[in-house]
Amino acid sequence: MNDEKIVLFARLKVKKGTEDELKQAALAIVADSRSEEGCLNYDFHQSLEDSTIFTWHETWANKSALDAHFKMPYFAELGARVKDITDEPLQLILTKMVSEKA
C-alpha cells in the first residue's frame, strides 16, 4: 500500500452553532496541505443536508505522503482548535481507486 495512491475521505460532525469555527480552522490549512509533497488533491466540503457535517476528499501519492501530512504542525493545531466543538469522532476512510479514472 505504501507505493500506491491513497484516496482519503474524512467526515467530522460538529456541534450546532460551531460550523463557522470549524470552517475557519479547516480553511486555514487548505493551502499548506495542497502544497505538501505528495498531495495530489485536497478539498474541504460541507453537507447540503446537515450543516454540521463536513468532509474532506484528499488524494495522496502514497501512504508515506499521507503519514507526513498527519505529522505537520498545522494538522495538529487544527485538531487542537476543534476538539471541543466536535459532536462525533473524526471518521477516516482510506481507499484506492478501483475503476479507471473518468
GROMACS .gro file of C-alpha atoms in nm:
model
  102
    1MET     CA    1   0.000   0.000   0.000
    2ASN     CA    2   0.291   0.237   0.053
    3ASP     CA    3   0.362   0.292  -0.318
    4GLU     CA    4   0.007   0.334  -0.446
    5LYS     CA    5  -0.212   0.643  -0.443
    6ILE     CA    6  -0.425   0.684  -0.134
    7VAL     CA    7  -0.766   0.848  -0.154
    8LEU     CA    8  -0.887   0.964   0.185
    9PHE     CA    9  -1.241   1.052   0.282
   10ALA     CA   10  -1.283   1.212   0.622
   11ARG     CA   11  -1.606   1.306   0.798
   12LEU     CA   12  -1.649   1.529   1.100
   13LYS     CA   13  -1.970   1.636   1.272
   14VAL     CA   14  -1.955   1.948   1.489
   15LYS     CA   15  -2.193   2.088   1.747
   16LYS     CA   16  -2.474   2.307   1.613
   17GLY     CA   17  -2.364   2.670   1.605
   18THR     CA   18  -1.992   2.593   1.565
   19GLU     CA   19  -1.993   2.544   1.188
   20ASP     CA   20  -1.818   2.875   1.115
   21GLU     CA   21  -1.549   2.798   1.372
   22LEU     CA   22  -1.468   2.470   1.201
   23LYS     CA   23  -1.477   2.627   0.855
   24GLN     CA   24  -1.232   2.896   0.961
   25ALA     CA   25  -0.993   2.647   1.121
   26ALA     CA   26  -1.007   2.395   0.836
   27LEU     CA   27  -0.980   2.650   0.556
   28ALA     CA   28  -0.667   2.789   0.724
   29ILE     CA   29  -0.473   2.472   0.639
   30VAL     CA   30  -0.600   2.405   0.285
   31ALA     CA   31  -0.324   2.597   0.105
   32ASP     CA   32  -0.048   2.446   0.320
   33SER     CA   33  -0.188   2.096   0.274
   34ARG     CA   34  -0.216   2.138  -0.103
   35SER     CA   35   0.147   2.248  -0.123
   36GLU     CA   36   0.279   1.941   0.060
   37GLU     CA   37   0.493   1.698  -0.133
   38GLY     CA   38   0.273   1.411  -0.244
   39CYS     CA   39  -0.059   1.596  -0.217
   40LEU     CA   40  -0.248   1.543  -0.543
   41ASN     CA   41  -0.585   1.674  -0.424
   42TYR     CA   42  -0.717   1.833  -0.105
   43ASP     CA   43  -1.078   1.954  -0.090
   44PHE     CA   44  -1.295   2.051   0.206
   45HIS     CA   45  -1.676   2.023   0.188
   46GLN     CA   46  -1.988   2.100   0.394
   47SER     CA   47  -2.301   1.887   0.373
   48LEU     CA   48  -2.602   2.036   0.197
   49GLU     CA   49  -2.837   1.830   0.414
   50ASP     CA   50  -2.680   1.888   0.757
   51SER     CA   51  -2.465   2.199   0.801
   52THR     CA   52  -2.284   2.041   1.097
   53ILE     CA   53  -2.127   1.769   0.881
   54PHE     CA   54  -1.801   1.837   0.699
   55THR     CA   55  -1.597   1.613   0.475
   56TRP     CA   56  -1.253   1.612   0.323
   57HIS     CA   57  -1.162   1.444  -0.004
   58GLU     CA   58  -0.788   1.405  -0.042
   59THR     CA   59  -0.559   1.218  -0.278
   60TRP     CA   60  -0.201   1.144  -0.179
   61ALA     CA   61   0.078   0.999  -0.392
   62ASN     CA   62   0.136   0.725  -0.135
   63LYS     CA   63   0.095   0.631   0.230
   64SER     CA   64   0.423   0.799   0.324
   65ALA     CA   65   0.295   1.134   0.194
   66LEU     CA   66  -0.027   1.095   0.392
   67ASP     CA   67   0.164   1.000   0.706
   68ALA     CA   68   0.382   1.310   0.664
   69HIS     CA   69   0.067   1.524   0.633
   70PHE     CA   70  -0.065   1.388   0.962
   71LYS     CA   71   0.263   1.495   1.129
   72MET     CA   72   0.250   1.856   1.007
   73PRO     CA   73   0.225   2.111   1.290
   74TYR     CA   74  -0.078   2.281   1.135
   75PHE     CA   75  -0.263   1.948   1.124
   76ALA     CA   76  -0.210   1.906   1.500
   77GLU     CA   77  -0.316   2.268   1.552
   78LEU     CA   78  -0.639   2.204   1.363
   79GLY     CA   79  -0.715   1.909   1.589
   80ALA     CA   80  -0.649   2.117   1.899
   81ARG     CA   81  -0.868   2.403   1.774
   82VAL     CA   82  -1.171   2.185   1.701
   83LYS     CA   83  -1.158   1.915   1.969
   84ASP     CA   84  -1.413   2.094   2.189
   85ILE     CA   85  -1.664   2.157   1.911
   86THR     CA   86  -1.685   1.808   1.762
   87ASP     CA   87  -2.007   1.615   1.813
   88GLU     CA   88  -1.872   1.279   1.692
   89PRO     CA   89  -1.522   1.135   1.646
   90LEU     CA   90  -1.346   1.204   1.317
   91GLN     CA   91  -1.406   0.922   1.070
   92LEU     CA   92  -1.131   0.836   0.822
   93ILE     CA   93  -1.170   0.605   0.526
   94LEU     CA   94  -0.856   0.522   0.327
   95THR     CA   95  -0.926   0.390  -0.021
   96LYS     CA   96  -0.765   0.308  -0.351
   97MET     CA   97  -0.925   0.365  -0.688
   98VAL     CA   98  -1.068   0.051  -0.841
   99SER     CA   99  -1.233   0.195  -1.152
  100GLU     CA  100  -1.049   0.370  -1.431
  101LYS     CA  101  -1.021   0.745  -1.394
  102ALA     CA  102  -1.305   0.937  -1.561
   0.00000   0.00000   0.00000
